[in-house]
């Protein structure tokens, strides 16, 4: 089947700290992988994506690499800001156009 | 570009009442989805549609109904509301094809009392 497992939260970091949020997946076939971000009171917004093995998605200083050998898509950022405080969701899209989401990781960045 | 628009943003229902959550998209996407988001539980798929006239159940369809008479609209109907349906509901749309992302509405926060 298809599923996404991501790091439990909440995560609290000081400004300028390094961020990693782990995400692993199980899928049949060759899925596309996504990271979404949700700010309080809003819907999910696409942060970055990767569509095949070894692709690196990047946006706003965030990066994630599609690792087929470890079935992972970990989110990283070198220096977080207070404005990065949000909930982050890892997701996959299978060949049937279905999305599967992780449970979300809440990030709080303190000044 | 409006994207995916959901109405209402907030609603309080009494047990046993019914309501329709509206969702419309202006991107001509084939695929549309309804999710519910409960605290700490991520998103669960309620129903989805692959095009006008075609709908199918997701993971948690009980207590809900949908229709897709046009490409743009995908309303979600709650019949006989129950406290277990208290949640935040998100509508999303996506073009067909690998690598294409889902676009989300702002959500509807529903409380059943």
Tab-separated table of C-alpha atoms in Angstrom:
chain	number	residue	atom	x	y	z
A	1	UNK	CA	0.000	0.000	0.000
A	2	UNK	CA	0.858	3.678	0.175
A	3	UNK	CA	1.704	5.564	3.351
A	4	UNK	CA	3.848	8.373	4.695
A	5	UNK	CA	5.506	8.465	8.087
A	6	UNK	CA	6.985	11.669	9.345
A	7	UNK	CA	8.775	12.798	12.435
A	8	UNK	CA	6.609	13.424	15.452
A	9	UNK	CA	6.489	16.927	16.782
A	10	UNK	CA	6.322	19.442	18.087
A	11	UNK	CA	9.755	20.771	17.227
A	12	UNK	CA	11.063	23.935	18.869
A	13	UNK	CA	14.216	25.614	17.563
A	14	UNK	CA	16.046	28.857	18.122
A	15	UNK	CA	16.329	31.262	15.235
A	16	UNK	CA	19.198	30.400	12.838
A	17	UNK	CA	19.276	26.759	13.961
A	18	UNK	CA	19.431	23.888	11.479
A	19	UNK	CA	16.183	22.078	10.749
A	20	UNK	CA	15.584	18.487	9.740
A	21	UNK	CA	12.149	16.896	9.580
A	22	UNK	CA	12.293	13.234	8.672
A	23	UNK	CA	9.892	11.651	6.228
A	24	UNK	CA	9.788	8.089	4.935
A	25	UNK	CA	7.276	6.538	2.618
A	26	UNK	CA	5.889	3.240	1.401
A	27	UNK	CA	4.533	3.150	-2.116
A	28	UNK	CA	3.745	0.892	-5.007
A	29	UNK	CA	5.232	2.102	-8.250
A	30	UNK	CA	7.053	5.417	-8.544
A	31	UNK	CA	5.383	8.182	-6.567
A	32	UNK	CA	6.001	11.897	-6.602
A	33	UNK	CA	6.898	13.433	-3.246
A	34	UNK	CA	5.880	16.743	-1.734
A	35	UNK	CA	6.316	18.945	1.280
A	36	UNK	CA	3.431	21.209	2.193
A	37	UNK	CA	3.346	23.969	4.800
A	38	UNK	CA	0.315	25.114	6.772
A	39	UNK	CA	0.287	28.431	8.595
A	40	UNK	CA	-2.267	28.967	11.381
A	41	UNK	CA	-5.811	29.263	10.108
A	42	UNK	CA	-4.841	28.588	6.509
A	43	UNK	CA	-4.901	25.768	4.003
A	44	UNK	CA	-1.894	23.749	2.903
A	45	UNK	CA	0.542	25.370	0.492
A	46	UNK	CA	3.080	23.554	-1.603
A	47	UNK	CA	6.599	24.133	-0.318
A	48	UNK	CA	8.578	21.903	-2.679
A	49	UNK	CA	8.357	18.695	-4.648
A	50	UNK	CA	10.400	16.013	-6.391
A	51	UNK	CA	9.109	13.698	-9.074
A	52	UNK	CA	11.833	11.067	-9.460
A	53	UNK	CA	14.696	9.440	-7.636
A	54	UNK	CA	17.638	11.718	-6.774
A	55	UNK	CA	15.655	14.859	-7.622
A	56	UNK	CA	16.132	17.694	-5.154
A	57	UNK	CA	13.254	20.042	-4.496
A	58	UNK	CA	14.026	23.462	-3.066
A	59	UNK	CA	12.187	26.638	-2.158
A	60	UNK	CA	12.678	29.506	0.330
A	61	UNK	CA	15.858	27.910	1.691
A	62	UNK	CA	14.198	24.533	2.285
A	63	UNK	CA	15.478	21.435	0.506
A	64	UNK	CA	14.551	17.773	0.243
A	65	UNK	CA	16.056	14.978	-1.848
A	66	UNK	CA	14.080	12.015	-3.176
A	67	UNK	CA	16.005	8.956	-1.946
A	68	UNK	CA	14.607	5.791	-3.467
A	69	UNK	CA	17.121	3.503	-1.776
A	70	UNK	CA	16.037	4.646	1.689
A	71	UNK	CA	12.456	5.609	0.695
A	72	UNK	CA	12.976	8.985	2.311
A	73	UNK	CA	12.329	12.664	1.596
A	74	UNK	CA	13.705	14.545	4.585
A	75	UNK	CA	13.131	18.298	4.787
A	76	UNK	CA	16.103	20.511	5.709
A	77	UNK	CA	16.829	24.175	6.158
A	78	UNK	CA	20.164	25.594	7.190
A	79	UNK	CA	18.961	28.563	9.224
A	80	UNK	CA	15.352	28.833	10.344
A	81	UNK	CA	13.520	32.069	10.975
A	82	UNK	CA	10.594	32.922	13.230
A	83	UNK	CA	8.457	33.204	10.101
A	84	UNK	CA	9.067	29.483	9.391
A	85	UNK	CA	6.877	28.541	12.366
A	86	UNK	CA	4.130	26.381	10.886
A	87	UNK	CA	3.015	22.770	10.451
A	88	UNK	CA	4.840	20.794	7.758
A	89	UNK	CA	3.308	17.844	5.921
A	90	UNK	CA	5.104	15.272	3.831
A	91	UNK	CA	3.007	13.703	1.087
A	92	UNK	CA	3.197	11.354	-1.853
A	93	UNK	CA	1.147	11.136	-5.019
A	94	UNK	CA	0.801	7.727	-6.586
A	95	UNK	CA	0.206	6.806	-10.180
A	96	UNK	CA	-3.518	6.742	-9.486
A	97	UNK	CA	-3.473	10.480	-8.694
A	98	UNK	CA	-4.151	9.859	-5.016
A	99	UNK	CA	-2.345	11.824	-2.330
A	100	UNK	CA	-1.217	10.366	0.973
A	101	UNK	CA	-0.206	12.708	3.783
A	102	UNK	CA	1.840	12.299	6.907
A	103	UNK	CA	0.422	13.435	10.224
A	104	UNK	CA	2.264	16.763	10.160
A	105	UNK	CA	5.115	18.195	12.212
A	106	UNK	CA	4.608	21.416	14.105
A	107	UNK	CA	7.626	23.728	14.101
A	108	UNK	CA	8.035	26.693	16.427
A	109	UNK	CA	11.034	28.976	16.001
A	110	UNK	CA	11.850	31.224	18.930
A	111	UNK	CA	13.865	34.447	18.634
B	1	UNK	CA	-6.413	33.745	-9.961
B	2	UNK	CA	-8.810	32.565	-7.241
B	3	UNK	CA	-7.641	28.924	-7.152
B	4	UNK	CA	-9.769	26.794	-4.803
B	5	UNK	CA	-12.512	28.615	-2.915
B	6	UNK	CA	-14.389	27.124	0.022
B	7	UNK	CA	-17.412	28.490	1.809
B	8	UNK	CA	-18.269	28.985	4.584
B	9	UNK	CA	-15.094	29.510	6.623
B	10	UNK	CA	-16.776	28.710	9.930
B	11	UNK	CA	-20.023	27.019	10.883
B	12	UNK	CA	-21.679	25.729	14.015
B	13	UNK	CA	-24.287	23.016	13.539
B	14	UNK	CA	-26.605	21.346	15.972
B	15	UNK	CA	-26.711	17.557	16.152
B	16	UNK	CA	-28.987	16.216	13.435
B	17	UNK	CA	-28.827	19.288	11.207
B	18	UNK	CA	-27.589	19.124	7.628
B	19	UNK	CA	-25.402	21.415	5.587
B	20	UNK	CA	-23.426	21.653	2.391
B	21	UNK	CA	-19.813	22.764	2.241
B	22	UNK	CA	-19.144	24.478	-1.051
B	23	UNK	CA	-15.958	24.098	-3.077
B	24	UNK	CA	-15.164	25.583	-6.462
B	25	UNK	CA	-11.968	25.780	-8.488
B	26	UNK	CA	-11.140	27.851	-11.553
B	27	UNK	CA	-8.065	25.965	-12.768
B	28	UNK	CA	-9.922	23.388	-14.885
B	29	UNK	CA	-8.496	20.546	-12.818
B	30	UNK	CA	-9.932	17.080	-13.333
B	31	UNK	CA	-9.276	15.813	-9.843
B	32	UNK	CA	-10.934	17.164	-6.719
B	33	UNK	CA	-10.727	15.937	-3.137
B	34	UNK	CA	-12.328	16.462	0.235
B	35	UNK	CA	-10.244	15.942	3.368
B	36	UNK	CA	-10.896	16.356	7.032
B	37	UNK	CA	-8.158	17.400	9.422
B	38	UNK	CA	-8.395	16.437	13.061
B	39	UNK	CA	-5.815	17.630	15.594
B	40	UNK	CA	-2.631	15.576	15.399
B	41	UNK	CA	-4.156	13.213	12.851
B	42	UNK	CA	-3.099	14.670	9.538
B	43	UNK	CA	-5.526	14.665	6.628
B	44	UNK	CA	-8.002	11.918	5.916
B	45	UNK	CA	-9.633	11.574	2.509
B	46	UNK	CA	-13.428	11.651	2.578
B	47	UNK	CA	-14.347	11.584	-1.128
B	48	UNK	CA	-12.681	12.350	-4.391
B	49	UNK	CA	-13.657	12.897	-8.013
B	50	UNK	CA	-11.754	12.233	-11.234
B	51	UNK	CA	-14.021	14.402	-13.344
B	52	UNK	CA	-17.562	15.673	-13.768
B	53	UNK	CA	-20.092	12.964	-13.000
B	54	UNK	CA	-17.588	10.632	-11.321
B	55	UNK	CA	-17.041	10.374	-7.575
B	56	UNK	CA	-15.594	7.748	-5.281
B	57	UNK	CA	-15.200	7.073	-1.585
B	58	UNK	CA	-12.033	7.767	0.313
B	59	UNK	CA	-10.920	6.554	3.714
B	60	UNK	CA	-13.711	8.077	5.858
B	61	UNK	CA	-16.879	8.553	3.726
B	62	UNK	CA	-19.545	7.628	6.293
B	63	UNK	CA	-21.928	10.474	7.063
B	64	UNK	CA	-21.019	12.436	3.930
B	65	UNK	CA	-22.115	12.687	0.327
B	66	UNK	CA	-20.705	14.478	-2.706
B	67	UNK	CA	-21.656	15.332	-6.237
B	68	UNK	CA	-19.695	16.621	-9.226
B	69	UNK	CA	-22.042	18.036	-11.835
B	70	UNK	CA	-19.420	20.394	-13.288
B	71	UNK	CA	-15.637	20.474	-13.489
B	72	UNK	CA	-15.551	23.520	-11.216
B	73	UNK	CA	-17.776	22.506	-8.297
B	74	UNK	CA	-17.487	19.718	-5.760
B	75	UNK	CA	-19.856	20.245	-2.809
B	76	UNK	CA	-19.730	18.078	0.302
B	77	UNK	CA	-23.019	17.304	2.015
B	78	UNK	CA	-23.350	16.414	5.689
B	79	UNK	CA	-26.611	14.729	6.585
B	80	UNK	CA	-27.599	14.353	10.229
B	81	UNK	CA	-24.542	16.045	11.712
B	82	UNK	CA	-22.847	14.297	14.638
B	83	UNK	CA	-20.221	15.577	17.121
B	84	UNK	CA	-17.683	13.217	15.516
B	85	UNK	CA	-17.882	15.403	12.400
B	86	UNK	CA	-16.421	18.368	14.240
B	87	UNK	CA	-13.297	19.025	12.229
B	88	UNK	CA	-11.614	21.273	9.705
B	89	UNK	CA	-12.540	20.384	6.141
B	90	UNK	CA	-10.301	21.059	3.175
B	91	UNK	CA	-11.128	20.875	-0.485
B	92	UNK	CA	-8.308	20.414	-2.973
B	93	UNK	CA	-7.887	20.068	-6.713
B	94	UNK	CA	-5.143	18.726	-8.903
B	95	UNK	CA	-4.405	18.270	-12.572
B	96	UNK	CA	-3.983	14.714	-13.734
B	97	UNK	CA	-0.444	13.439	-13.975
B	98	UNK	CA	2.539	12.448	-11.938
B	99	UNK	CA	4.318	15.280	-10.213
B	100	UNK	CA	1.391	17.674	-10.263
B	101	UNK	CA	0.542	19.056	-6.875
B	102	UNK	CA	-2.730	19.544	-5.060
B	103	UNK	CA	-4.050	23.054	-4.539
B	104	UNK	CA	-5.966	23.600	-1.315
B	105	UNK	CA	-8.754	25.862	-0.233
B	106	UNK	CA	-8.605	27.829	3.013
B	107	UNK	CA	-10.705	25.312	4.898
B	108	UNK	CA	-14.042	25.219	6.713
B	109	UNK	CA	-13.994	24.896	10.485
B	110	UNK	CA	-17.126	22.990	11.495
B	111	UNK	CA	-18.333	22.471	15.035
B	112	UNK	CA	-21.261	20.179	15.812
B	113	UNK	CA	-22.864	20.781	19.194
